[in-house]
XYZ file of C-alpha atoms in Angstrom:
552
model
C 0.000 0.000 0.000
C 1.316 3.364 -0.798
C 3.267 5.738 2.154
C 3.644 2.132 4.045
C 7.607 1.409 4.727
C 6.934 -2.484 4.458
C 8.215 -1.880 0.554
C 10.144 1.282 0.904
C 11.700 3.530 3.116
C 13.098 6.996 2.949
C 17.119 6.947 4.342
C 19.854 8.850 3.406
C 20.685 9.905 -0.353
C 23.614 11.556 -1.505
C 25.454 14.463 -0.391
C 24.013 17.737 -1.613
C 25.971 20.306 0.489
C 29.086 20.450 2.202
C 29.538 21.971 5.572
C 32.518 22.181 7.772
C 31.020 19.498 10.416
C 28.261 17.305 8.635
C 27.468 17.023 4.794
C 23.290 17.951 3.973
C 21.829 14.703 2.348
C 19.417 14.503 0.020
C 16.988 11.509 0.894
C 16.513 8.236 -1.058
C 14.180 5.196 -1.125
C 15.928 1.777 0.677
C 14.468 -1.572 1.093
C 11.163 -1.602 2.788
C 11.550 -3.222 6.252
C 9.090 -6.710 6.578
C 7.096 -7.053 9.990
C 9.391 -8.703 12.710
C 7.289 -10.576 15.994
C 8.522 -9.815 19.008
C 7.194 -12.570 21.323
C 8.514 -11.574 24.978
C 4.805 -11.882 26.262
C 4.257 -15.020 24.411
C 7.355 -17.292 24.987
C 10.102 -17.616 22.192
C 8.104 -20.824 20.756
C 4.652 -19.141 19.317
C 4.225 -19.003 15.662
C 1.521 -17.641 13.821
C -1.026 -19.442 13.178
C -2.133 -20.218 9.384
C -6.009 -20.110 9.889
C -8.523 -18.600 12.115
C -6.716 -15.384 12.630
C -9.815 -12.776 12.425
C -9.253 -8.752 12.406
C -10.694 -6.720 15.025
C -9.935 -3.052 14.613
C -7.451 -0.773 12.940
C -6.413 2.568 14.240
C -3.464 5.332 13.152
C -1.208 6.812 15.852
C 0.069 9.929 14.998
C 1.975 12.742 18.094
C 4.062 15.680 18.472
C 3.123 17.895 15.376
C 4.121 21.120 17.157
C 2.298 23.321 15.091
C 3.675 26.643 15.283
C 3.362 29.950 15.517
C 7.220 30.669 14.108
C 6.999 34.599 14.634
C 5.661 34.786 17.580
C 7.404 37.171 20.151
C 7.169 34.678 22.909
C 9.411 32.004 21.289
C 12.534 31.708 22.608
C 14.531 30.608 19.836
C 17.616 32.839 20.492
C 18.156 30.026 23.306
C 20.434 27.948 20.136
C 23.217 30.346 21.143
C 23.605 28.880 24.383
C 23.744 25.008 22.736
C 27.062 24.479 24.327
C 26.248 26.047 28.110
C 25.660 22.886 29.731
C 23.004 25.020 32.218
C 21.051 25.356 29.432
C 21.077 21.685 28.076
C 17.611 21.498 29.490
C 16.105 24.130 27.158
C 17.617 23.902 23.583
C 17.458 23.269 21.371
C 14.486 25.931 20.842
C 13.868 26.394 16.499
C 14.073 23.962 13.795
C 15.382 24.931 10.191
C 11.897 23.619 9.250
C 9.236 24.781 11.495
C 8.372 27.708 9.009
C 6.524 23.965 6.797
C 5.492 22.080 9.493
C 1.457 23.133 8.394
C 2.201 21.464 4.382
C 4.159 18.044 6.503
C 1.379 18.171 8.495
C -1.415 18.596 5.484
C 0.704 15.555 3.510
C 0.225 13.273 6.665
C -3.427 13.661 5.995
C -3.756 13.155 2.738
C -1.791 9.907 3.247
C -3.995 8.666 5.935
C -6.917 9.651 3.885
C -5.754 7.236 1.603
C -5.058 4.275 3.409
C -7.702 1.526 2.598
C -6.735 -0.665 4.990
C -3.832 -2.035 7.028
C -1.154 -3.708 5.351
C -2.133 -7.213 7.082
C -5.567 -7.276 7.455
C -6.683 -4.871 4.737
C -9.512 -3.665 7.914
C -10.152 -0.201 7.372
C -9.049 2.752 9.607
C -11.531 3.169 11.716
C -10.141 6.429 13.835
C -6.766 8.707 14.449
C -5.188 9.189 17.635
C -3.051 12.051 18.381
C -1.180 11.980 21.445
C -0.357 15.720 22.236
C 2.249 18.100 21.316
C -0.069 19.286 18.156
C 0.653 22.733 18.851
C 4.433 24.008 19.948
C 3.995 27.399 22.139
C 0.084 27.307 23.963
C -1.434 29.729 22.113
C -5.004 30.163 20.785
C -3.682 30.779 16.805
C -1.229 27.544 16.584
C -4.516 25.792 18.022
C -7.087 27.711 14.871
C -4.680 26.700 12.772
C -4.462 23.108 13.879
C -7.842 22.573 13.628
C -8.255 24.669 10.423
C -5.744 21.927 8.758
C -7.056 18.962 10.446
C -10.540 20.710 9.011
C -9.756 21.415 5.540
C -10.023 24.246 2.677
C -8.530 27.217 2.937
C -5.337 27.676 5.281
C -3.235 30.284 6.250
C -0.632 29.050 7.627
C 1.000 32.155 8.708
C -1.222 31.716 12.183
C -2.836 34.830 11.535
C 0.449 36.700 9.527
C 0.373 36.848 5.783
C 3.765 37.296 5.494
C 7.012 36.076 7.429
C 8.564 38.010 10.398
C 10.874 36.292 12.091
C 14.584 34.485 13.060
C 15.320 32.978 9.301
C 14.360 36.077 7.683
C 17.580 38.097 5.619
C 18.875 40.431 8.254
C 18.079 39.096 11.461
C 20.579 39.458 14.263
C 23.294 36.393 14.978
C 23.986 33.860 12.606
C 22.253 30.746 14.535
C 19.321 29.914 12.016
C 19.212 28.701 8.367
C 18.791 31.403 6.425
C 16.905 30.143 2.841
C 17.404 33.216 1.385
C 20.934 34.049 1.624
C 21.740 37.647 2.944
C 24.193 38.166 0.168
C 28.047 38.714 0.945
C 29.490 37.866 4.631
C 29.773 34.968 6.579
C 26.856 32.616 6.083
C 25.142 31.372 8.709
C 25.841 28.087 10.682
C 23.524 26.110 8.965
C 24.954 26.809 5.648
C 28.669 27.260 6.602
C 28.892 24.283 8.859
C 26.170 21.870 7.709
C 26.008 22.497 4.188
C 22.386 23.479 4.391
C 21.346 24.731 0.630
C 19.923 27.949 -0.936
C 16.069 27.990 -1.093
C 14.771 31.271 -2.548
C 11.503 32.329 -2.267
C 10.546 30.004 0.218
C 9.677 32.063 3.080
C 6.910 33.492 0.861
C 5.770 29.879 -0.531
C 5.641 29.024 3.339
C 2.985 31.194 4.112
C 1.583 31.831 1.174
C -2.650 30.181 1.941
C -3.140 26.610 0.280
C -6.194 24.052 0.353
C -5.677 21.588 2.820
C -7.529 18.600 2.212
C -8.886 17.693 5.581
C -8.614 14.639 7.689
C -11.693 12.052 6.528
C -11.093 9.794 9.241
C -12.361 10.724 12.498
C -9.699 11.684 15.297
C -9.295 11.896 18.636
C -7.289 14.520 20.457
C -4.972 14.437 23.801
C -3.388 17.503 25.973
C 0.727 17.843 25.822
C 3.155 19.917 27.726
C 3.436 22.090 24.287
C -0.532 23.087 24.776
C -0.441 24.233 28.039
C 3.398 25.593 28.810
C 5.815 27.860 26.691
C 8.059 25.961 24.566
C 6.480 22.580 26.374
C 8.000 23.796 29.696
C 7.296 27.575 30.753
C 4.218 28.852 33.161
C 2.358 31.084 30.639
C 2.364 34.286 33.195
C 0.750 37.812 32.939
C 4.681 39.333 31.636
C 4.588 37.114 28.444
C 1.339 36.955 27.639
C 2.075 41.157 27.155
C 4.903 40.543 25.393
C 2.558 38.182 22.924
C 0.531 40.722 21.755
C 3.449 43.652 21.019
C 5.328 44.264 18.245
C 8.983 43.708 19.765
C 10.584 40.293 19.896
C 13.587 39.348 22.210
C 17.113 38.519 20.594
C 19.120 37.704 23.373
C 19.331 37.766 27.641
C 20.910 40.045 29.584
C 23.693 38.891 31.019
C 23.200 38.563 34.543
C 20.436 35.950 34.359
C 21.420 33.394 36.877
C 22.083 30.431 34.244
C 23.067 28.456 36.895
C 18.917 27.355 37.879
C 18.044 28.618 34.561
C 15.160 25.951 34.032
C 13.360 26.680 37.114
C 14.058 30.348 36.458
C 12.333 30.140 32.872
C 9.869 27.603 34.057
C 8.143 30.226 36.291
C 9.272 33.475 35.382
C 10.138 33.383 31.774
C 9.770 36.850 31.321
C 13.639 37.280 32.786
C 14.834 36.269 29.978
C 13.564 38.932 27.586
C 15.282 42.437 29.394
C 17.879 42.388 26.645
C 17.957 43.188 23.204
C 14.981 43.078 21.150
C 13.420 43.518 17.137
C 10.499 45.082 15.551
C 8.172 42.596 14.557
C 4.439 42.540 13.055
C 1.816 42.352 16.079
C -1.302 40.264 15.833
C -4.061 41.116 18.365
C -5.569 37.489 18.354
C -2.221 36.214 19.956
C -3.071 34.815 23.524
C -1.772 31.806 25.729
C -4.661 28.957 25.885
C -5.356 27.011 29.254
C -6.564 23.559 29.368
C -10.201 24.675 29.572
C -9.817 26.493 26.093
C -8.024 23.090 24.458
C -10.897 21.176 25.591
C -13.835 23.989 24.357
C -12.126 24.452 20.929
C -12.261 20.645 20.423
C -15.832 20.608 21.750
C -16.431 23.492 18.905
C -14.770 21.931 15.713
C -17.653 19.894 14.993
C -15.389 17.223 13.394
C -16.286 13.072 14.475
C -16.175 12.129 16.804
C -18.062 15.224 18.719
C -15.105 16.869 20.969
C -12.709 14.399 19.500
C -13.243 12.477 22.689
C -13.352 15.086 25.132
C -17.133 15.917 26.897
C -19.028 18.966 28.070
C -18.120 17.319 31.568
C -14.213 17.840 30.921
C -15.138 21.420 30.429
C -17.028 21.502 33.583
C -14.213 20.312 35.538
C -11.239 21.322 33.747
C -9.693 18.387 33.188
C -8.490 16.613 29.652
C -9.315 12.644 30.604
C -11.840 11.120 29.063
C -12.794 7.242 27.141
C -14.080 6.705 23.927
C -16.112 3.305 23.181
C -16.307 4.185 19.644
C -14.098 0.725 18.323
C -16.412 -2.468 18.524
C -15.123 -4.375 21.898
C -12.121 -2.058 22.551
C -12.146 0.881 24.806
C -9.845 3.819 24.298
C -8.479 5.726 27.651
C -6.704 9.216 26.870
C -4.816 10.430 30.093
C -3.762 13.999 30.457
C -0.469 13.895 31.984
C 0.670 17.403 31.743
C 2.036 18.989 34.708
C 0.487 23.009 34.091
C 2.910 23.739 36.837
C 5.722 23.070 34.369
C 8.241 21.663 33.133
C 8.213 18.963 30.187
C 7.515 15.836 32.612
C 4.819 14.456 33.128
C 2.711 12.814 36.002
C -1.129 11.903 36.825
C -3.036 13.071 40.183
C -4.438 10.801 42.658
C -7.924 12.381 41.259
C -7.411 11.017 37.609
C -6.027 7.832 39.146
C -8.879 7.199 41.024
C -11.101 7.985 37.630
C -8.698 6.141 35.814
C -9.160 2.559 38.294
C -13.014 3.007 37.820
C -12.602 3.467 34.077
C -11.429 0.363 33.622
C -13.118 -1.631 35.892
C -16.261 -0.682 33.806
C -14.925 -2.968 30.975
C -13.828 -5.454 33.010
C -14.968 -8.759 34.438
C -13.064 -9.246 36.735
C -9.211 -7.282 37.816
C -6.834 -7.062 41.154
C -8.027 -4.598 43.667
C -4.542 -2.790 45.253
C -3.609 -5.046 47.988
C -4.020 -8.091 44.658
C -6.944 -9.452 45.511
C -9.110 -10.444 42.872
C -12.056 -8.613 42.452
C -15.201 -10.067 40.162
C -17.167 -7.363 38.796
C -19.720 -8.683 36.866
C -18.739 -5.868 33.967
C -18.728 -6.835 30.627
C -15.755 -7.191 28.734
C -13.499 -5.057 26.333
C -10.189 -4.722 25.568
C -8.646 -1.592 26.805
C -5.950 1.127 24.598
C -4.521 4.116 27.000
C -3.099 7.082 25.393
C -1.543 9.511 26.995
C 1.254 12.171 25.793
C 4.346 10.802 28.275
C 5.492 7.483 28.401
C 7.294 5.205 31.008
C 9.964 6.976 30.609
C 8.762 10.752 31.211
C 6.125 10.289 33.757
C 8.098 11.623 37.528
C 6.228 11.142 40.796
C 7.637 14.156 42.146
C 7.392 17.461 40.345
C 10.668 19.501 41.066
C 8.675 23.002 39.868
C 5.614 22.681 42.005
C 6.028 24.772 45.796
C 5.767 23.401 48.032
C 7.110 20.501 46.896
C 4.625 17.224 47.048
C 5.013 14.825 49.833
C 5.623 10.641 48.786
C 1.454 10.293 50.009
C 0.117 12.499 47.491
C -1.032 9.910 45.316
C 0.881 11.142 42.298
C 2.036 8.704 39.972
C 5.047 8.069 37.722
C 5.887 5.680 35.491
C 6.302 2.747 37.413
C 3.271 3.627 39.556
C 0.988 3.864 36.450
C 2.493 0.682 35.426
C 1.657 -1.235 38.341
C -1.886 -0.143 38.264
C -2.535 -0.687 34.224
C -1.142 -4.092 35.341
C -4.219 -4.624 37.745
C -6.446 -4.425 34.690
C -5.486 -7.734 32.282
C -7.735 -6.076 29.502
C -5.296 -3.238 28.997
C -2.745 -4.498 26.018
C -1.680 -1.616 24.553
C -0.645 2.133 25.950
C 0.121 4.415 22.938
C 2.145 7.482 24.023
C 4.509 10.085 22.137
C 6.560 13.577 23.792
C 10.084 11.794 23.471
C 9.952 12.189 19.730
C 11.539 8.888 19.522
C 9.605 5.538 17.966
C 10.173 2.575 20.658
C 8.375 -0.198 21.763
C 8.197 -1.735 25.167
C 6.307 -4.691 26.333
C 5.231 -4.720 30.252
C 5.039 -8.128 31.827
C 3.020 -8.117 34.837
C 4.432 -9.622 37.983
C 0.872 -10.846 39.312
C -0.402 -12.810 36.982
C 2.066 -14.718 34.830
C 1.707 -14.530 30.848
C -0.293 -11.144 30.935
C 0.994 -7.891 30.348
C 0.487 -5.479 27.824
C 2.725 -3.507 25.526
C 3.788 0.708 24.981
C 3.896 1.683 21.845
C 5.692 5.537 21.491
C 5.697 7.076 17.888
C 7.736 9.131 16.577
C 6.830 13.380 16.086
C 5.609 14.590 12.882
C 7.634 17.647 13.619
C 11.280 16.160 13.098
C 12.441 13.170 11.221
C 11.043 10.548 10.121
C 7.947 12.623 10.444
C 5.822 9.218 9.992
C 2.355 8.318 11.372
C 1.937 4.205 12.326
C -0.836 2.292 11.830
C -2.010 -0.837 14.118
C -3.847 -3.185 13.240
C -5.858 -5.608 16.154
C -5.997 -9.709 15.384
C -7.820 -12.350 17.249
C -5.263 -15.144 16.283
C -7.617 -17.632 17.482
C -5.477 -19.656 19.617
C -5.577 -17.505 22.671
C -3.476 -14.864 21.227
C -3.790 -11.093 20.087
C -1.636 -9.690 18.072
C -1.299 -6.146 17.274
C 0.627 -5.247 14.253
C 2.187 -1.968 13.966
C 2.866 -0.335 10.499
C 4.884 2.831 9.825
C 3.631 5.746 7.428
C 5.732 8.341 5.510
C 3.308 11.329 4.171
C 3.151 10.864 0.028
C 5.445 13.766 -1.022
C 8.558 13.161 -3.360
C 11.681 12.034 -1.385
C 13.243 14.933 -3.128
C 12.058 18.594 -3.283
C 11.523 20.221 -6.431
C 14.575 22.907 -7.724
C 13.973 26.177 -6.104
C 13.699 28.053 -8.939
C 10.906 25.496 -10.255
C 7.093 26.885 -9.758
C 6.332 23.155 -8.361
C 8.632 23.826 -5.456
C 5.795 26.694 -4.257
C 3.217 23.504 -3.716
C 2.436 22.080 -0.840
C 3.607 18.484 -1.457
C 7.445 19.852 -2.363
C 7.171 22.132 0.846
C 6.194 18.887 2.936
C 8.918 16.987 0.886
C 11.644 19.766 2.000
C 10.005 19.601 5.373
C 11.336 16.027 5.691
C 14.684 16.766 4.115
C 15.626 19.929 6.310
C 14.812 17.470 9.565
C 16.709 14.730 8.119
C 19.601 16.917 8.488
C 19.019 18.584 11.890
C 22.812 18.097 13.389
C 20.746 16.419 17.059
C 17.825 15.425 15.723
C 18.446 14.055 11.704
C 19.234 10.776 9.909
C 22.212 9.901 12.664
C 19.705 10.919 16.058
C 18.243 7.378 16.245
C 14.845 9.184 16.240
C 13.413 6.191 14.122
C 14.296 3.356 16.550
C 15.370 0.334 15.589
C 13.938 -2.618 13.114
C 11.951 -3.921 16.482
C 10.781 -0.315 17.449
C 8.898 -0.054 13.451
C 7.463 -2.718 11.943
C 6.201 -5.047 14.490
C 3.832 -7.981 15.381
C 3.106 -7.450 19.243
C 1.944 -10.673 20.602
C 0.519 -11.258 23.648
C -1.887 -13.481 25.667
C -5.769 -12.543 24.396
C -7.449 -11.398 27.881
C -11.051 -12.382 26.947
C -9.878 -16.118 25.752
């Protein structure tokens, strides 16, 4: 099937550019990667069986398309300067040579998914899309119109409210730290160019925001709340300062230098303002600029009008402010989207002992019979469905303890972290499969439980649409009919050429060779490209997840 990587897959091409560190590559197609099993719920010993395998569901996973508003005045993308302060590690890299196309990568991915007809194994249609977060990059209300105006379809501007571009890649702009596309003319070039052999691309900051058609997303789609929707650059309290310095027409270029660097995340987590006293450049103002809470996230969903209604979340989530809801819209499967964003900052995430507690009696619902905390078993009487959590953090990014928060928590808060929300998905043997994203990185992870030998489910993270590969994955639900389900994960590239246009061609203005650029440019991001490991491995990709059918 076409955009699938089981026949073909985008790697590196030849070398384009020549920089004084890395070489730019252009991309080529490579051998398509064939499903591998990975059977470390299942015992080394299970094979597939050849008949009575019957498909339940098919969904598409797709996270972290950090839509963004590139001009903004409340980006912080002068941070890059500081790449090699190591008390700044925790907040740079802040821009990306392709941000400026994320909306046409974005617009691509949907027109791909559009035209799936089926997964790859089954040929069962796609029945819904799950995001997992991170759709927007900086919390504010015109990355989120513009989201939803793509996700939508027809006309776009993807300017978020600018017609034109203002901001750090634009000829002229003070230090030398982002990829210019159209070359200043004369003096040094910038580092992109002189020491990464990034190329020449004229005209496309007007192509960039010039409006386009976007097709629309046919399928319907469920949404989930990130650290980028509710905190500046994923990690910032939005406070009274910046939201002023949103709406005026001056944009930072540097920090003064006698901001302590040495707690310089907490000191930008909850006063980010500090770092804006310095120098600073006229930039177009737009009055609709404002920082979005999680109350606005949820009503804008609840106002698209797109299937299903609120993408998932309810007129109660509005009621209470909260971003947690389930979705029974897949025949016997129930979907559970956590919101583990910590609005007191930082890019961590956690869940309160309120959603935890509304998380237990979630599941319970849909189950039979599960472990009560002290591993008893507890028979409910419920009837049964298999359970899929998404969430935007993973195992790996979910901290009981929040080091931003004062007064600091106590250990009896209830807060859970990873291995807390493991240990209570594991109390539920009709959970098999958490879907997450934030890390950027495609992984998978199978969880074992400890109480009831054989069960366990697996976490699947995807990689971000945002930065290379920029892929979606699809995964596809069997009955294998011998006590087994399998779930077999596919991974998308958007349909655009592996190679942009020429510059100076009138196709290179269309939204396919912006998206194909898009992928290009991140391809050779210096700490997040080709040689990042952002892709995973073979066993992170294309995979058969087998595991022990909980209903059988």
């Amino acid at each position: 099937m076409s955009g699938t990587t089981l026949e073909r897959v985008l790697g590196a091409g030849p070398v384009v550019g020549r920089g004084r560190a890395t070489d730019y590559h252009a991309l080529a197609w490579h051998p398509g990667e064939p499903h591998r099993t990975r059977r470390e719920l299942v015992g080394p010993a299970w094979e597939r069986p050849r008949a009575g395998v019957r498909a339940l569901a098919c969904l598409a996973h797709v996270t972290d398309m950090q839509l963004a508003d590139v001009c903004s005045p409340a980006r912080f993308e002068f941070f890059n300067g500081h790449f090699a302060d190591p008390r700044m590690r925790a907040l740079v890299p802040m821009h990306r040579p392709q941000e400026a196309i994320t909306a046409h990568a974005i617009d691509a991915l949907v027109r791909t998914l559009n035209g799936v007809r089926g997964g790859p194994r089954t040929g069962h249609p796609v029945q819904v899309v799950v995001t997992t977060g991170d759709a927007i990059d900086n919390a504010q209300w015109n990355e989120l119109e513009l989201l939803l105006a793509i996700l939508g379809g027809g006309p776009v501007s993807p300017g978020a409210g600018l017609t034109a571009y203002d901001g750090v890649q634009a000829a002229g702009w003070p230090h030398d730290l982002f990829w210019r596309p159209e070359c200043d003319g004369g003096g040094e070039p910038d580092l992109y160019r002189s020491r990464h052999g990034f190329p020449d691309r004229p005209g496309l900051l007007a192509a960039a925001f010039a409006s386009f058609r976007a097709e629309g997303l046919r399928l319907p789609w469920l949404g989930c709340h990130g650290n980028h929707e509710a905190l500046i650059q994923g990690v910032g309290v939005p406070t009274p300062a910046l939201q002023g310095l949103l709406l005026a027409d001056r944009k930072p270029v540097d920090f003064a230098a006698d901001v302590p660097l040495d707690d310089a995340l907490r000191l930008f987590t909850h006063s980010s303002e500090v770092f804006t006293t310095a120098g600073a450049r006229t930039v177009t103002p737009l009055a609709g600029r404002r920082f979005i809470d999680r109350r606005d996230f949820v009503a804008a969903h609840l106002a698209d009008g797109g299937e299903p209604a609120g993408h998932g979340f309810t007129d109660q989530n509005l009621r209470d402010g909260t971003a947690y809801y389930v979705w029974d819209g897949l025949p016997g499967i129930r979907v559970v989207c956590l919101d583990t964003t910590r609005v007191t900052g930082g890019g961590d995430g956690s869940l309160d002992a309120a959603q935890a507690r509304w998380l237990a009696d979630r599941l319970a619902e849909v189950s039979s019979t599960h472990l009560a905390p002290d591993g008893t078993r507890v028979v409910t009487g419920n009837d049964d469905r298999l359970v899929v959590v998404i969430s935007h953090h993973g195992f790996s990014t979910l901290a009981r303890e929040d080091p931003f928060r004062r007064p600091r928590p106590s250990a009896d808060t209830g807060v859970l972290g990873g291995p807390e929300l493991v240990a209570l998905l594991h109390r539920f043997p009709n959970v098999v499969l958490w879907l997450n994203g934030h890390t950027h990185v495609s992984e998978v992870r199978s969880w074992a439980s400890a109480a009831a030998a054989g069960r366990g489910f697996w976490e699947v993270t995807t990689c971000a649409v945002v930065d290379w590969p920029g892929q979606a994955r699809l995964v596809e639900f069997l009955d294998n009919g011998d006590g087994t389900l399998s779930m077999v994960c596919t991974m998308v590239d958007h349909d655009s050429p592996a190679r942009p246009p020429d510059p100076l061609e009138p196709a290179a203005r269309e939204p396919a060779a912006l998206a194909s650029l898009h992928r290009e440019l991140s391809a050779n991001v210096p700490w997040a490209g080709l040689a990042a490991g952002l892709a995973g491995g073979p066993a992170d990709r294309n995979v058969e997840l087998v595991l022990r059918h909980p209903l059988r």
